[in-house]
């Protein structure tokens, strides 16, 4: 009889433990703003955009935007869990529910809109090139003909230039943007191409300040949006409201200056919500 009592009590304790564990798992991520954790996808290797520093902190324009939005949704900074989402994994991370939303130099386009929804846009970037500060030989995209043009492996940016603007450009593909920058600094290459916001972020690093300049060619329009699960109209509206407030109270402009200012990045004005520039 005593054994049955102990067993019954143990079962009750076990049931309570399982219930507590289940409740606890609900608090890993959520959108109600009631003190739960929220997981946000970002880049962690793009200075000025999204970077994880050696001390474990996260910096960059996208990080500032994501933090502001999360606060408007009801989350303190300590409640945010940043998760690296590489470009190829962004739609999958959203669809699986690995993240609540993604702010990671995530351009809105028709192909992605088939799989996820976007709030925003919150930044209008352009494909551009970065050259050495003292280089006066490249005044237009056509001047890239016979020049060594660098981008990262798998990027479409350099291919876009070679196919449409400078067919005789000598395309060099490196493993990462930092390698391209080193090559540019050492005069192994002549120009680096990707989004101007990303270029400005790299050029703003302390060890590169004053060494490079953006050409300002604006070769494409890249509307950065916040990616979220398709059909979540309520969250989309809340994020759009937060982005609108961020612009109106001056926080957006401050984030631009804080993250891109050292590169003299001539950013576009904050885009209007839903205004996709083709």
PDB file of C-alpha atoms in Angstrom:
ATOM      1  CA  UNK A   1       0.000   0.000   0.000  1.00  0.00           C
ATOM      2  CA  UNK A   2       2.828   2.362   0.913  1.00  0.00           C
ATOM      3  CA  UNK A   3       4.519   1.587  -2.425  1.00  0.00           C
ATOM      4  CA  UNK A   4       1.360   2.569  -4.314  1.00  0.00           C
ATOM      5  CA  UNK A   5       1.237   5.910  -2.485  1.00  0.00           C
ATOM      6  CA  UNK A   6       4.829   6.688  -3.336  1.00  0.00           C
ATOM      7  CA  UNK A   7       4.263   5.686  -6.974  1.00  0.00           C
ATOM      8  CA  UNK A   8       1.157   7.841  -7.248  1.00  0.00           C
ATOM      9  CA  UNK A   9       2.964  10.796  -5.735  1.00  0.00           C
ATOM     10  CA  UNK A  10       5.889  10.278  -8.076  1.00  0.00           C
ATOM     11  CA  UNK A  11       3.514  10.186 -11.028  1.00  0.00           C
ATOM     12  CA  UNK A  12       1.958  13.453  -9.938  1.00  0.00           C
ATOM     13  CA  UNK A  13       5.379  15.082  -9.610  1.00  0.00           C
ATOM     14  CA  UNK A  14       6.370  13.752 -13.030  1.00  0.00           C
ATOM     15  CA  UNK A  15       3.193  15.132 -14.595  1.00  0.00           C
ATOM     16  CA  UNK A  16       3.847  18.533 -13.062  1.00  0.00           C
ATOM     17  CA  UNK A  17       7.423  18.472 -14.337  1.00  0.00           C
ATOM     18  CA  UNK A  18       6.287  17.648 -17.869  1.00  0.00           C
ATOM     19  CA  UNK A  19       3.704  20.437 -17.748  1.00  0.00           C
ATOM     20  CA  UNK A  20       6.299  22.916 -16.483  1.00  0.00           C
ATOM     21  CA  UNK A  21       8.725  21.862 -19.201  1.00  0.00           C
ATOM     22  CA  UNK A  22       6.088  22.320 -21.862  1.00  0.00           C
ATOM     23  CA  UNK A  23       5.197  25.754 -20.548  1.00  0.00           C
ATOM     24  CA  UNK A  24       8.869  26.627 -20.428  1.00  0.00           C
ATOM     25  CA  UNK A  25       9.388  25.662 -24.071  1.00  0.00           C
ATOM     26  CA  UNK A  26       6.597  28.053 -25.060  1.00  0.00           C
ATOM     27  CA  UNK A  27       8.693  30.867 -23.668  1.00  0.00           C
ATOM     28  CA  UNK A  28      11.593  30.301 -26.042  1.00  0.00           C
ATOM     29  CA  UNK A  29       9.920  32.327 -28.779  1.00  0.00           C
ATOM     30  CA  UNK A  30       6.663  34.171 -29.148  1.00  0.00           C
ATOM     31  CA  UNK A  31       4.948  37.281 -30.369  1.00  0.00           C
ATOM     32  CA  UNK A  32       2.711  38.332 -27.506  1.00  0.00           C
ATOM     33  CA  UNK A  33       5.187  40.613 -25.762  1.00  0.00           C
ATOM     34  CA  UNK A  34       4.431  39.158 -22.348  1.00  0.00           C
ATOM     35  CA  UNK A  35       8.018  38.578 -21.274  1.00  0.00           C
ATOM     36  CA  UNK A  36       8.760  35.550 -23.439  1.00  0.00           C
ATOM     37  CA  UNK A  37      11.914  35.220 -25.496  1.00  0.00           C
ATOM     38  CA  UNK A  38      11.909  36.152 -29.171  1.00  0.00           C
ATOM     39  CA  UNK A  39      14.298  34.669 -31.733  1.00  0.00           C
ATOM     40  CA  UNK A  40      15.346  36.968 -34.572  1.00  0.00           C
ATOM     41  CA  UNK A  41      17.388  36.003 -37.603  1.00  0.00           C
ATOM     42  CA  UNK A  42      20.324  38.249 -38.544  1.00  0.00           C
ATOM     43  CA  UNK A  43      23.665  38.157 -40.339  1.00  0.00           C
ATOM     44  CA  UNK A  44      26.652  37.900 -38.001  1.00  0.00           C
ATOM     45  CA  UNK A  45      29.511  38.523 -40.449  1.00  0.00           C
ATOM     46  CA  UNK A  46      28.605  41.851 -42.075  1.00  0.00           C
ATOM     47  CA  UNK A  47      30.050  44.907 -40.282  1.00  0.00           C
ATOM     48  CA  UNK A  48      27.588  47.778 -40.227  1.00  0.00           C
ATOM     49  CA  UNK A  49      24.711  45.409 -41.045  1.00  0.00           C
ATOM     50  CA  UNK A  50      24.889  42.484 -38.654  1.00  0.00           C
ATOM     51  CA  UNK A  51      28.048  41.455 -36.833  1.00  0.00           C
ATOM     52  CA  UNK A  52      28.794  39.250 -33.831  1.00  0.00           C
ATOM     53  CA  UNK A  53      31.805  40.730 -32.058  1.00  0.00           C
ATOM     54  CA  UNK A  54      34.455  38.627 -30.256  1.00  0.00           C
ATOM     55  CA  UNK A  55      32.856  39.472 -26.901  1.00  0.00           C
ATOM     56  CA  UNK A  56      29.537  37.993 -28.038  1.00  0.00           C
ATOM     57  CA  UNK A  57      27.697  41.260 -28.697  1.00  0.00           C
ATOM     58  CA  UNK A  58      25.713  42.053 -31.835  1.00  0.00           C
ATOM     59  CA  UNK A  59      26.073  45.299 -33.766  1.00  0.00           C
ATOM     60  CA  UNK A  60      24.876  46.784 -37.040  1.00  0.00           C
ATOM     61  CA  UNK A  61      21.992  48.599 -38.677  1.00  0.00           C
ATOM     62  CA  UNK A  62      19.862  45.463 -39.029  1.00  0.00           C
ATOM     63  CA  UNK A  63      20.524  44.639 -35.372  1.00  0.00           C
ATOM     64  CA  UNK A  64      19.388  48.141 -34.347  1.00  0.00           C
ATOM     65  CA  UNK A  65      16.247  47.826 -36.485  1.00  0.00           C
ATOM     66  CA  UNK A  66      15.458  44.368 -35.113  1.00  0.00           C
ATOM     67  CA  UNK A  67      16.004  45.511 -31.520  1.00  0.00           C
ATOM     68  CA  UNK A  68      13.727  48.529 -32.003  1.00  0.00           C
ATOM     69  CA  UNK A  69      10.998  46.402 -33.569  1.00  0.00           C
ATOM     70  CA  UNK A  70      11.255  43.806 -30.808  1.00  0.00           C
ATOM     71  CA  UNK A  71      10.890  46.545 -28.189  1.00  0.00           C
ATOM     72  CA  UNK A  72       7.730  47.782 -29.895  1.00  0.00           C
ATOM     73  CA  UNK A  73       6.427  44.212 -29.817  1.00  0.00           C
ATOM     74  CA  UNK A  74       6.974  44.153 -26.062  1.00  0.00           C
ATOM     75  CA  UNK A  75      10.430  42.605 -25.659  1.00  0.00           C
ATOM     76  CA  UNK A  76      13.392  43.974 -23.742  1.00  0.00           C
ATOM     77  CA  UNK A  77      16.861  43.599 -25.229  1.00  0.00           C
ATOM     78  CA  UNK A  78      17.566  40.762 -22.768  1.00  0.00           C
ATOM     79  CA  UNK A  79      14.612  38.824 -24.199  1.00  0.00           C
ATOM     80  CA  UNK A  80      16.064  38.760 -27.727  1.00  0.00           C
ATOM     81  CA  UNK A  81      17.848  35.673 -29.018  1.00  0.00           C
ATOM     82  CA  UNK A  82      19.760  36.525 -32.199  1.00  0.00           C
ATOM     83  CA  UNK A  83      20.252  33.613 -34.569  1.00  0.00           C
ATOM     84  CA  UNK A  84      22.540  33.575 -37.578  1.00  0.00           C
ATOM     85  CA  UNK A  85      20.608  33.047 -40.803  1.00  0.00           C
ATOM     86  CA  UNK A  86      22.710  32.697 -43.906  1.00  0.00           C
ATOM     87  CA  UNK A  87      21.270  33.923 -47.179  1.00  0.00           C
ATOM     88  CA  UNK A  88      20.421  30.466 -48.488  1.00  0.00           C
ATOM     89  CA  UNK A  89      18.661  29.479 -45.247  1.00  0.00           C
ATOM     90  CA  UNK A  90      16.400  32.474 -44.657  1.00  0.00           C
ATOM     91  CA  UNK A  91      13.131  31.181 -46.135  1.00  0.00           C
ATOM     92  CA  UNK A  92      13.585  27.769 -44.512  1.00  0.00           C
ATOM     93  CA  UNK A  93      14.239  29.313 -41.086  1.00  0.00           C
ATOM     94  CA  UNK A  94      11.014  31.306 -41.334  1.00  0.00           C
ATOM     95  CA  UNK A  95       8.909  28.429 -42.633  1.00  0.00           C
ATOM     96  CA  UNK A  96      10.168  26.070 -39.899  1.00  0.00           C
ATOM     97  CA  UNK A  97       9.536  28.626 -37.171  1.00  0.00           C
ATOM     98  CA  UNK A  98      13.202  28.763 -36.150  1.00  0.00           C
ATOM     99  CA  UNK A  99      12.863  32.552 -35.970  1.00  0.00           C
ATOM    100  CA  UNK A 100       9.994  34.967 -35.433  1.00  0.00           C
ATOM    101  CA  UNK A 101      11.295  37.303 -38.113  1.00  0.00           C
ATOM    102  CA  UNK A 102      14.477  38.034 -40.055  1.00  0.00           C
ATOM    103  CA  UNK A 103      16.350  41.329 -40.527  1.00  0.00           C
ATOM    104  CA  UNK A 104      19.425  40.356 -42.534  1.00  0.00           C
ATOM    105  CA  UNK A 105      20.046  42.523 -45.640  1.00  0.00           C
ATOM    106  CA  UNK A 106      17.002  40.650 -46.967  1.00  0.00           C
ATOM    107  CA  UNK A 107      15.941  42.135 -50.307  1.00  0.00           C
ATOM    108  CA  UNK A 108      12.252  41.865 -51.176  1.00  0.00           C
ATOM    109  CA  UNK A 109      11.669  40.151 -54.526  1.00  0.00           C
ATOM    110  CA  UNK A 110       8.904  38.234 -56.281  1.00  0.00           C
ATOM    111  CA  UNK A 111      10.552  34.843 -55.866  1.00  0.00           C
ATOM    112  CA  UNK A 112      10.886  35.223 -52.087  1.00  0.00           C
ATOM    113  CA  UNK A 113       7.338  36.541 -51.782  1.00  0.00           C
ATOM    114  CA  UNK A 114       6.105  33.143 -52.958  1.00  0.00           C
ATOM    115  CA  UNK A 115       7.428  31.629 -49.720  1.00  0.00           C
ATOM    116  CA  UNK A 116       7.433  34.363 -47.043  1.00  0.00           C
ATOM    117  CA  UNK A 117       5.897  37.746 -46.287  1.00  0.00           C
ATOM    118  CA  UNK A 118       7.803  40.976 -45.769  1.00  0.00           C
ATOM    119  CA  UNK A 119       7.241  44.006 -43.567  1.00  0.00           C
ATOM    120  CA  UNK A 120       8.821  47.235 -44.743  1.00  0.00           C
ATOM    121  CA  UNK A 121      10.907  48.000 -46.658  1.00  0.00           C
ATOM    122  CA  UNK A 122      13.096  49.739 -44.081  1.00  0.00           C
ATOM    123  CA  UNK A 123      16.113  50.539 -46.287  1.00  0.00           C
ATOM    124  CA  UNK A 124      16.614  51.159 -49.999  1.00  0.00           C
ATOM    125  CA  UNK A 125      20.108  50.007 -50.937  1.00  0.00           C
ATOM    126  CA  UNK A 126      21.754  49.817 -54.350  1.00  0.00           C
ATOM    127  CA  UNK A 127      24.387  47.644 -55.933  1.00  0.00           C
ATOM    128  CA  UNK A 128      27.551  49.721 -56.069  1.00  0.00           C
ATOM    129  CA  UNK A 129      31.319  49.370 -56.115  1.00  0.00           C
ATOM    130  CA  UNK A 130      33.988  50.191 -53.562  1.00  0.00           C
ATOM    131  CA  UNK A 131      37.351  51.517 -54.767  1.00  0.00           C
ATOM    132  CA  UNK A 132      40.471  52.905 -53.145  1.00  0.00           C
ATOM    133  CA  UNK A 133      40.035  56.459 -51.924  1.00  0.00           C
ATOM    134  CA  UNK A 134      42.719  57.788 -54.271  1.00  0.00           C
ATOM    135  CA  UNK A 135      41.446  55.991 -57.397  1.00  0.00           C
ATOM    136  CA  UNK A 136      40.088  58.445 -59.977  1.00  0.00           C
ATOM    137  CA  UNK A 137      40.084  56.052 -62.932  1.00  0.00           C
ATOM    138  CA  UNK A 138      36.618  54.519 -62.380  1.00  0.00           C
ATOM    139  CA  UNK A 139      33.938  57.140 -63.022  1.00  0.00           C
ATOM    140  CA  UNK A 140      31.211  54.904 -64.465  1.00  0.00           C
ATOM    141  CA  UNK A 141      30.422  51.169 -64.554  1.00  0.00           C
ATOM    142  CA  UNK A 142      31.881  50.999 -68.080  1.00  0.00           C
ATOM    143  CA  UNK A 143      35.275  51.942 -66.631  1.00  0.00           C
ATOM    144  CA  UNK A 144      35.343  48.529 -64.964  1.00  0.00           C
ATOM    145  CA  UNK A 145      36.225  46.992 -68.338  1.00  0.00           C
ATOM    146  CA  UNK A 146      39.722  45.479 -68.082  1.00  0.00           C
ATOM    147  CA  UNK A 147      39.699  46.133 -64.326  1.00  0.00           C
ATOM    148  CA  UNK A 148      39.892  43.401 -61.687  1.00  0.00           C
ATOM    149  CA  UNK A 149      36.427  43.256 -60.102  1.00  0.00           C
ATOM    150  CA  UNK A 150      35.925  41.275 -56.897  1.00  0.00           C
ATOM    151  CA  UNK A 151      32.898  39.753 -55.215  1.00  0.00           C
ATOM    152  CA  UNK A 152      32.256  36.688 -53.075  1.00  0.00           C
ATOM    153  CA  UNK A 153      31.779  33.223 -54.519  1.00  0.00           C
ATOM    154  CA  UNK A 154      28.123  32.575 -55.330  1.00  0.00           C
ATOM    155  CA  UNK A 155      27.210  36.261 -55.484  1.00  0.00           C
ATOM    156  CA  UNK A 156      25.209  37.574 -58.437  1.00  0.00           C
ATOM    157  CA  UNK A 157      26.526  41.121 -58.037  1.00  0.00           C
ATOM    158  CA  UNK A 158      29.732  40.776 -60.026  1.00  0.00           C
ATOM    159  CA  UNK A 159      27.994  38.672 -62.683  1.00  0.00           C
ATOM    160  CA  UNK A 160      25.389  41.422 -63.052  1.00  0.00           C
ATOM    161  CA  UNK A 161      28.146  43.960 -63.778  1.00  0.00           C
ATOM    162  CA  UNK A 162      29.963  41.666 -66.207  1.00  0.00           C
ATOM    163  CA  UNK A 163      26.806  40.619 -68.078  1.00  0.00           C
ATOM    164  CA  UNK A 164      25.164  44.030 -68.368  1.00  0.00           C
ATOM    165  CA  UNK A 165      27.607  46.874 -67.755  1.00  0.00           C
ATOM    166  CA  UNK A 166      31.261  45.923 -68.214  1.00  0.00           C
ATOM    167  CA  UNK A 167      31.629  42.685 -70.214  1.00  0.00           C
ATOM    168  CA  UNK A 168      35.419  42.932 -70.258  1.00  0.00           C
ATOM    169  CA  UNK A 169      35.761  43.206 -66.483  1.00  0.00           C
ATOM    170  CA  UNK A 170      38.196  40.685 -65.029  1.00  0.00           C
ATOM    171  CA  UNK A 171      35.984  38.954 -62.489  1.00  0.00           C
ATOM    172  CA  UNK A 172      37.706  37.732 -59.310  1.00  0.00           C
ATOM    173  CA  UNK A 173      35.734  35.657 -56.781  1.00  0.00           C
ATOM    174  CA  UNK A 174      36.971  35.343 -53.201  1.00  0.00           C
ATOM    175  CA  UNK A 175      35.647  33.440 -50.227  1.00  0.00           C
ATOM    176  CA  UNK A 176      34.492  36.530 -48.324  1.00  0.00           C
ATOM    177  CA  UNK A 177      34.214  40.297 -48.514  1.00  0.00           C
ATOM    178  CA  UNK A 178      37.093  40.744 -46.089  1.00  0.00           C
ATOM    179  CA  UNK A 179      39.390  38.983 -48.556  1.00  0.00           C
ATOM    180  CA  UNK A 180      38.190  41.303 -51.325  1.00  0.00           C
ATOM    181  CA  UNK A 181      38.913  44.312 -49.122  1.00  0.00           C
ATOM    182  CA  UNK A 182      42.417  43.082 -48.402  1.00  0.00           C
ATOM    183  CA  UNK A 183      42.987  42.608 -52.117  1.00  0.00           C
ATOM    184  CA  UNK A 184      41.631  46.084 -52.811  1.00  0.00           C
ATOM    185  CA  UNK A 185      43.857  47.615 -50.154  1.00  0.00           C
ATOM    186  CA  UNK A 186      46.922  45.822 -51.558  1.00  0.00           C
ATOM    187  CA  UNK A 187      46.049  46.777 -55.171  1.00  0.00           C
ATOM    188  CA  UNK A 188      45.589  43.153 -56.169  1.00  0.00           C
ATOM    189  CA  UNK A 189      42.070  44.056 -57.306  1.00  0.00           C
ATOM    190  CA  UNK A 190      40.569  47.361 -58.475  1.00  0.00           C
ATOM    191  CA  UNK A 191      36.997  47.286 -57.188  1.00  0.00           C
ATOM    192  CA  UNK A 192      34.607  45.336 -54.972  1.00  0.00           C
ATOM    193  CA  UNK A 193      30.898  45.085 -55.751  1.00  0.00           C
ATOM    194  CA  UNK A 194      27.795  44.260 -53.697  1.00  0.00           C
ATOM    195  CA  UNK A 195      25.054  46.314 -51.979  1.00  0.00           C
ATOM    196  CA  UNK A 196      26.215  49.815 -51.054  1.00  0.00           C
ATOM    197  CA  UNK A 197      25.013  49.341 -47.475  1.00  0.00           C
ATOM    198  CA  UNK A 198      27.234  46.274 -47.073  1.00  0.00           C
ATOM    199  CA  UNK A 199      30.177  48.071 -48.688  1.00  0.00           C
ATOM    200  CA  UNK A 200      29.668  51.059 -46.379  1.00  0.00           C
ATOM    201  CA  UNK A 201      29.617  48.769 -43.359  1.00  0.00           C
ATOM    202  CA  UNK A 202      32.940  47.182 -44.236  1.00  0.00           C
ATOM    203  CA  UNK A 203      34.525  50.524 -45.154  1.00  0.00           C
ATOM    204  CA  UNK A 204      33.390  51.961 -41.798  1.00  0.00           C
ATOM    205  CA  UNK A 205      35.554  49.525 -39.818  1.00  0.00           C
ATOM    206  CA  UNK A 206      38.255  51.301 -37.835  1.00  0.00           C
ATOM    207  CA  UNK A 207      41.111  49.652 -39.751  1.00  0.00           C
ATOM    208  CA  UNK A 208      39.660  50.686 -43.121  1.00  0.00           C
ATOM    209  CA  UNK A 209      38.361  54.206 -42.461  1.00  0.00           C
ATOM    210  CA  UNK A 210      39.580  56.678 -45.071  1.00  0.00           C
ATOM    211  CA  UNK A 211      41.061  54.007 -47.323  1.00  0.00           C
ATOM    212  CA  UNK A 212      38.065  53.383 -49.578  1.00  0.00           C
ATOM    213  CA  UNK A 213      35.145  55.222 -51.166  1.00  0.00           C
ATOM    214  CA  UNK A 214      31.804  54.273 -52.666  1.00  0.00           C
ATOM    215  CA  UNK A 215      31.434  55.131 -56.352  1.00  0.00           C
ATOM    216  CA  UNK A 216      27.714  55.909 -56.035  1.00  0.00           C
ATOM    217  CA  UNK A 217      26.676  54.113 -59.246  1.00  0.00           C
ATOM    218  CA  UNK A 218      23.313  52.765 -57.947  1.00  0.00           C
ATOM    219  CA  UNK A 219      23.270  49.884 -60.424  1.00  0.00           C
ATOM    220  CA  UNK A 220      20.248  48.102 -58.897  1.00  0.00           C
ATOM    221  CA  UNK A 221      17.568  48.779 -56.262  1.00  0.00           C
ATOM    222  CA  UNK A 222      17.567  46.526 -53.197  1.00  0.00           C
ATOM    223  CA  UNK A 223      14.568  46.983 -50.883  1.00  0.00           C
ATOM    224  CA  UNK A 224      15.490  45.505 -47.490  1.00  0.00           C
ATOM    225  CA  UNK A 225      12.494  44.060 -45.704  1.00  0.00           C
ATOM    226  CA  UNK A 226      11.791  42.096 -42.536  1.00  0.00           C
ATOM    227  CA  UNK A 227      10.902  38.537 -43.457  1.00  0.00           C
ATOM    228  CA  UNK A 228       8.184  36.701 -41.560  1.00  0.00           C
ATOM    229  CA  UNK A 229       5.909  33.697 -41.927  1.00  0.00           C
ATOM    230  CA  UNK A 230       3.541  33.935 -44.864  1.00  0.00           C
ATOM    231  CA  UNK A 231       0.008  34.884 -43.881  1.00  0.00           C
ATOM    232  CA  UNK A 232       0.849  36.390 -40.466  1.00  0.00           C
ATOM    233  CA  UNK A 233      -0.950  39.669 -41.176  1.00  0.00           C
ATOM    234  CA  UNK A 234      -1.109  40.680 -37.510  1.00  0.00           C
ATOM    235  CA  UNK A 235       2.657  40.474 -36.989  1.00  0.00           C
ATOM    236  CA  UNK A 236       3.303  42.193 -40.317  1.00  0.00           C
ATOM    237  CA  UNK A 237       1.131  45.146 -39.278  1.00  0.00           C
ATOM    238  CA  UNK A 238       2.812  45.393 -35.885  1.00  0.00           C
ATOM    239  CA  UNK A 239       6.284  45.397 -37.472  1.00  0.00           C
ATOM    240  CA  UNK A 240       5.249  47.973 -40.065  1.00  0.00           C
ATOM    241  CA  UNK A 241       3.884  50.189 -37.280  1.00  0.00           C
ATOM    242  CA  UNK A 242       7.176  49.816 -35.405  1.00  0.00           C
ATOM    243  CA  UNK A 243       9.223  50.728 -38.489  1.00  0.00           C
ATOM    244  CA  UNK A 244       7.040  53.781 -39.108  1.00  0.00           C
ATOM    245  CA  UNK A 245       7.600  54.913 -35.525  1.00  0.00           C
ATOM    246  CA  UNK A 246      11.345  54.293 -35.786  1.00  0.00           C
ATOM    247  CA  UNK A 247      11.523  56.697 -38.708  1.00  0.00           C
ATOM    248  CA  UNK A 248       9.270  59.342 -37.167  1.00  0.00           C
ATOM    249  CA  UNK A 249      11.082  59.525 -33.811  1.00  0.00           C
ATOM    250  CA  UNK A 250      14.544  59.849 -35.407  1.00  0.00           C
ATOM    251  CA  UNK A 251      15.858  56.430 -34.342  1.00  0.00           C
ATOM    252  CA  UNK A 252      16.150  55.241 -37.946  1.00  0.00           C
ATOM    253  CA  UNK A 253      18.356  58.166 -38.993  1.00  0.00           C
ATOM    254  CA  UNK A 254      20.519  57.729 -35.892  1.00  0.00           C
ATOM    255  CA  UNK A 255      21.025  54.039 -36.686  1.00  0.00           C
ATOM    256  CA  UNK A 256      22.099  54.909 -40.240  1.00  0.00           C
ATOM    257  CA  UNK A 257      24.639  57.457 -39.024  1.00  0.00           C
ATOM    258  CA  UNK A 258      25.951  55.210 -36.242  1.00  0.00           C
ATOM    259  CA  UNK A 259      26.578  52.263 -38.533  1.00  0.00           C
ATOM    260  CA  UNK A 260      27.441  53.777 -41.916  1.00  0.00           C
ATOM    261  CA  UNK A 261      28.603  57.307 -41.116  1.00  0.00           C
ATOM    262  CA  UNK A 262      32.382  56.719 -41.181  1.00  0.00           C
ATOM    263  CA  UNK A 263      32.117  55.595 -44.847  1.00  0.00           C
ATOM    264  CA  UNK A 264      30.256  58.778 -45.876  1.00  0.00           C
ATOM    265  CA  UNK A 265      27.394  56.582 -47.059  1.00  0.00           C
ATOM    266  CA  UNK A 266      24.863  58.729 -48.926  1.00  0.00           C
ATOM    267  CA  UNK A 267      21.808  56.742 -47.963  1.00  0.00           C
ATOM    268  CA  UNK A 268      18.395  57.105 -49.507  1.00  0.00           C
ATOM    269  CA  UNK A 269      15.667  58.610 -47.295  1.00  0.00           C
ATOM    270  CA  UNK A 270      13.719  56.083 -45.280  1.00  0.00           C
ATOM    271  CA  UNK A 271      11.328  54.320 -47.689  1.00  0.00           C
ATOM    272  CA  UNK A 272       7.587  54.417 -47.160  1.00  0.00           C
ATOM    273  CA  UNK A 273       6.060  51.184 -45.967  1.00  0.00           C
ATOM    274  CA  UNK A 274       4.985  49.088 -48.933  1.00  0.00           C
ATOM    275  CA  UNK A 275       6.816  51.255 -51.459  1.00  0.00           C
ATOM    276  CA  UNK A 276       8.951  48.788 -53.429  1.00  0.00           C
ATOM    277  CA  UNK A 277      11.290  50.652 -55.781  1.00  0.00           C
ATOM    278  CA  UNK A 278      11.873  48.644 -58.957  1.00  0.00           C
TER     279      UNK A 278
END
